Short mmCIF file of C-alpha atoms in Angstrom, two decimals:
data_model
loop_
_atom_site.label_atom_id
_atom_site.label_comp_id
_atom_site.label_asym_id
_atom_site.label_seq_id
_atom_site.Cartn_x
_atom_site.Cartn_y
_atom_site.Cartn_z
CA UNK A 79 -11.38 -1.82 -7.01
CA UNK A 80 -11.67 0.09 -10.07
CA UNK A 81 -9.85 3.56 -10.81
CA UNK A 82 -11.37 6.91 -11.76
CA UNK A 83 -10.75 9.03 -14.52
CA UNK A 84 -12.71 11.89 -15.70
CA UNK A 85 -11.65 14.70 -18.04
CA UNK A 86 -12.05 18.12 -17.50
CA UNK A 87 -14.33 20.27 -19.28
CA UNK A 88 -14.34 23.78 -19.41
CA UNK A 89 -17.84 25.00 -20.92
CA UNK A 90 -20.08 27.07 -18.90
CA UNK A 91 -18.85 25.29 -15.71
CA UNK A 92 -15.35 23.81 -15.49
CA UNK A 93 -15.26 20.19 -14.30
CA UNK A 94 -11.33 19.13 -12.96
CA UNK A 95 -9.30 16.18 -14.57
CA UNK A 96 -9.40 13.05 -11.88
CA UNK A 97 -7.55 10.31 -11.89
CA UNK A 98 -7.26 8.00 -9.22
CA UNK A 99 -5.08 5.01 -9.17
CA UNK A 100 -6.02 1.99 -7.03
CA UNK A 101 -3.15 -0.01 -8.07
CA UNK A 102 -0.54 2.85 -7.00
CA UNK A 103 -2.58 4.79 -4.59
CA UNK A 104 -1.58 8.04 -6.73
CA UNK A 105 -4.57 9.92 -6.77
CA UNK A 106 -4.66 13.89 -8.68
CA UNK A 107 -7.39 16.45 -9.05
CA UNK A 108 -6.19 18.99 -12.34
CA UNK A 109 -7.67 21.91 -14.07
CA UNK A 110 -10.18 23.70 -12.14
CA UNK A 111 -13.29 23.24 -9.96
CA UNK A 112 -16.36 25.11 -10.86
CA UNK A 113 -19.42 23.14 -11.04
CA UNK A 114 -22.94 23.52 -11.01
CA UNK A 115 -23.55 20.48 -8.46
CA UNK A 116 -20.13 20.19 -6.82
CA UNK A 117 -21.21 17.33 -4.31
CA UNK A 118 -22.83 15.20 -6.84
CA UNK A 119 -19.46 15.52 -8.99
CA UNK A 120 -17.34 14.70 -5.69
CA UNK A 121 -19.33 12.35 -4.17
CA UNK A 122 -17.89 9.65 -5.68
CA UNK A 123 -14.47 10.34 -4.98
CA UNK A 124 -15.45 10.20 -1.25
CA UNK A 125 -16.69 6.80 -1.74
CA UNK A 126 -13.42 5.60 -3.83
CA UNK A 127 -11.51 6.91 -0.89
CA UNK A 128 -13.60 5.41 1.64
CA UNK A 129 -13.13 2.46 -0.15
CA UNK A 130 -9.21 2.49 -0.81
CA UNK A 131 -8.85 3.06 3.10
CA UNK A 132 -11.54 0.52 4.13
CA UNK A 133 -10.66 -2.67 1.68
CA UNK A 134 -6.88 -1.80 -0.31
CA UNK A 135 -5.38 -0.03 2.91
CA UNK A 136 -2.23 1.33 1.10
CA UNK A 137 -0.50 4.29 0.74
CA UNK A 138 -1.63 7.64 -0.72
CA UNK A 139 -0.24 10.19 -2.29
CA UNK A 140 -2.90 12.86 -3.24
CA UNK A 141 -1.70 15.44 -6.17
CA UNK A 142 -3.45 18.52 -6.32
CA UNK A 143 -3.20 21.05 -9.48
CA UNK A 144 -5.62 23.02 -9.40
CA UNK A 145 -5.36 26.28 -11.23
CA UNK A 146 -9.04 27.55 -9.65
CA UNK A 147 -11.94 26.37 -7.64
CA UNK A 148 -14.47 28.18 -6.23
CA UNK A 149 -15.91 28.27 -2.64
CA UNK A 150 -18.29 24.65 -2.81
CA UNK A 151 -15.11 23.14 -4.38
CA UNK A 152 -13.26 24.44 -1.34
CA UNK A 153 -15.36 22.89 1.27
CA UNK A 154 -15.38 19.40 -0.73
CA UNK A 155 -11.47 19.40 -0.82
CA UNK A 156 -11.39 20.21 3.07
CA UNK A 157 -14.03 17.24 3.04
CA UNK A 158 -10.75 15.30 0.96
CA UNK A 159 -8.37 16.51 3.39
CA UNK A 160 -10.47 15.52 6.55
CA UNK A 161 -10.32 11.93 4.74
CA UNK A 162 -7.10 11.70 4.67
CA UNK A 163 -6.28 13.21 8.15
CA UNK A 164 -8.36 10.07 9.39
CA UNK A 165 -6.61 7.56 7.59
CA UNK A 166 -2.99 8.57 8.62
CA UNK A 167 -4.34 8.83 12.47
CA UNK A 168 -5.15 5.02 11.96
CA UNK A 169 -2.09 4.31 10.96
CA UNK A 170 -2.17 4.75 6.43
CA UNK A 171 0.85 6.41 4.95
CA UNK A 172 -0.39 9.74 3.28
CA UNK A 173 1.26 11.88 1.45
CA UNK A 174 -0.54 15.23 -0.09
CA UNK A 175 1.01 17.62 -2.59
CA UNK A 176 -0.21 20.69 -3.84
CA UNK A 177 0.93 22.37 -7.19
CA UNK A 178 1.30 25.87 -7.34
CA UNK A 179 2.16 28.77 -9.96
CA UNK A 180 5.01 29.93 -8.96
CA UNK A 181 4.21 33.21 -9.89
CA UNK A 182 1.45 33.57 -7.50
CA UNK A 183 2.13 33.78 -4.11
CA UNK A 184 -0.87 33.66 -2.72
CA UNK A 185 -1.25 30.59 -0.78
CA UNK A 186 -3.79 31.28 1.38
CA UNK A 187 -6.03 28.64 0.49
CA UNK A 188 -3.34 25.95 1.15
CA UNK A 189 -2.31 27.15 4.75
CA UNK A 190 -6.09 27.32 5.43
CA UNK A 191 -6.47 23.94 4.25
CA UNK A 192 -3.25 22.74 6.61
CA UNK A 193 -4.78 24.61 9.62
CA UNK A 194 -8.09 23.68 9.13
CA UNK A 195 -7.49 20.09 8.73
CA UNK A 196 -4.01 19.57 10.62
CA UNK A 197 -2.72 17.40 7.45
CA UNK A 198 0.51 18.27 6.14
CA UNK A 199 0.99 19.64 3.21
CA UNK A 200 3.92 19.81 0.27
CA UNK A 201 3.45 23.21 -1.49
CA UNK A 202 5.16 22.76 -4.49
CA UNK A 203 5.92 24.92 -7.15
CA UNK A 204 5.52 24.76 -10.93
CA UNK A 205 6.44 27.39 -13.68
CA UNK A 206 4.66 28.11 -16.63
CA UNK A 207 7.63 26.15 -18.52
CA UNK A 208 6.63 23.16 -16.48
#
């Protein structure tokens, strides 16, 4: 199974860093999430994760760092999450972080995420120094 890794861009839409590790199951979305054709972009990520739970069957741990995305983002990320959620009711070891400024304390997004999907969630929080 082969990994993904795509740099971010930030031109006149901002495409997040991915890298997904099949070897170590460590899989992080960076940067922010503002595109033009959001599904096309995370289309294949659903497919490498379909994958990973179908054929390699190990554990997860999803990073998130994202600074910003914007409302299609959101509902592809809930799409993630929902992913996920399946895979540890049939048994896979998940494990989801999310990066946060810790000078924001807006969360919202996060505990909508939790509630909407049911999957915990590790808010963690990063300073500017970090």
């Amino acid at each position: 199974m082969d990994n993904i890794h795509i740099k971010g861009v930030h031109e006149a839409y901002f495409v997040p860093t991915v890298n997904f590790d099949a070897s170590t199951g460590i899989c992080e979305l960076a940067g922010e999430s503002y595109l033009e054709e959001t599904t096309k972009f995370y289309q294949p990520l659903f497919e490498w994760i379909k994958e990973y739970t179908d054929t390699v069957k190990g554990p997860l741990i999803f990073n998130f760092k994202l600074s910003y995305f914007n409302t299609s983002s959101s509902k592809c990320l809930v799409d993630i999450l929902d992913m996920l959620k399946n895979y540890q009711k049939n048994g896979g070891s998940v494990t989801v972080n999310w990066y946060y400024d810790d000078s924001d304390e807006e969360l919202e997004e996060v505990e909508d995420f939790t509630l909407e999907t049911g999957l915990e969630i590790n808010k963690i929080p990063i300073s500017d120094e970090d």
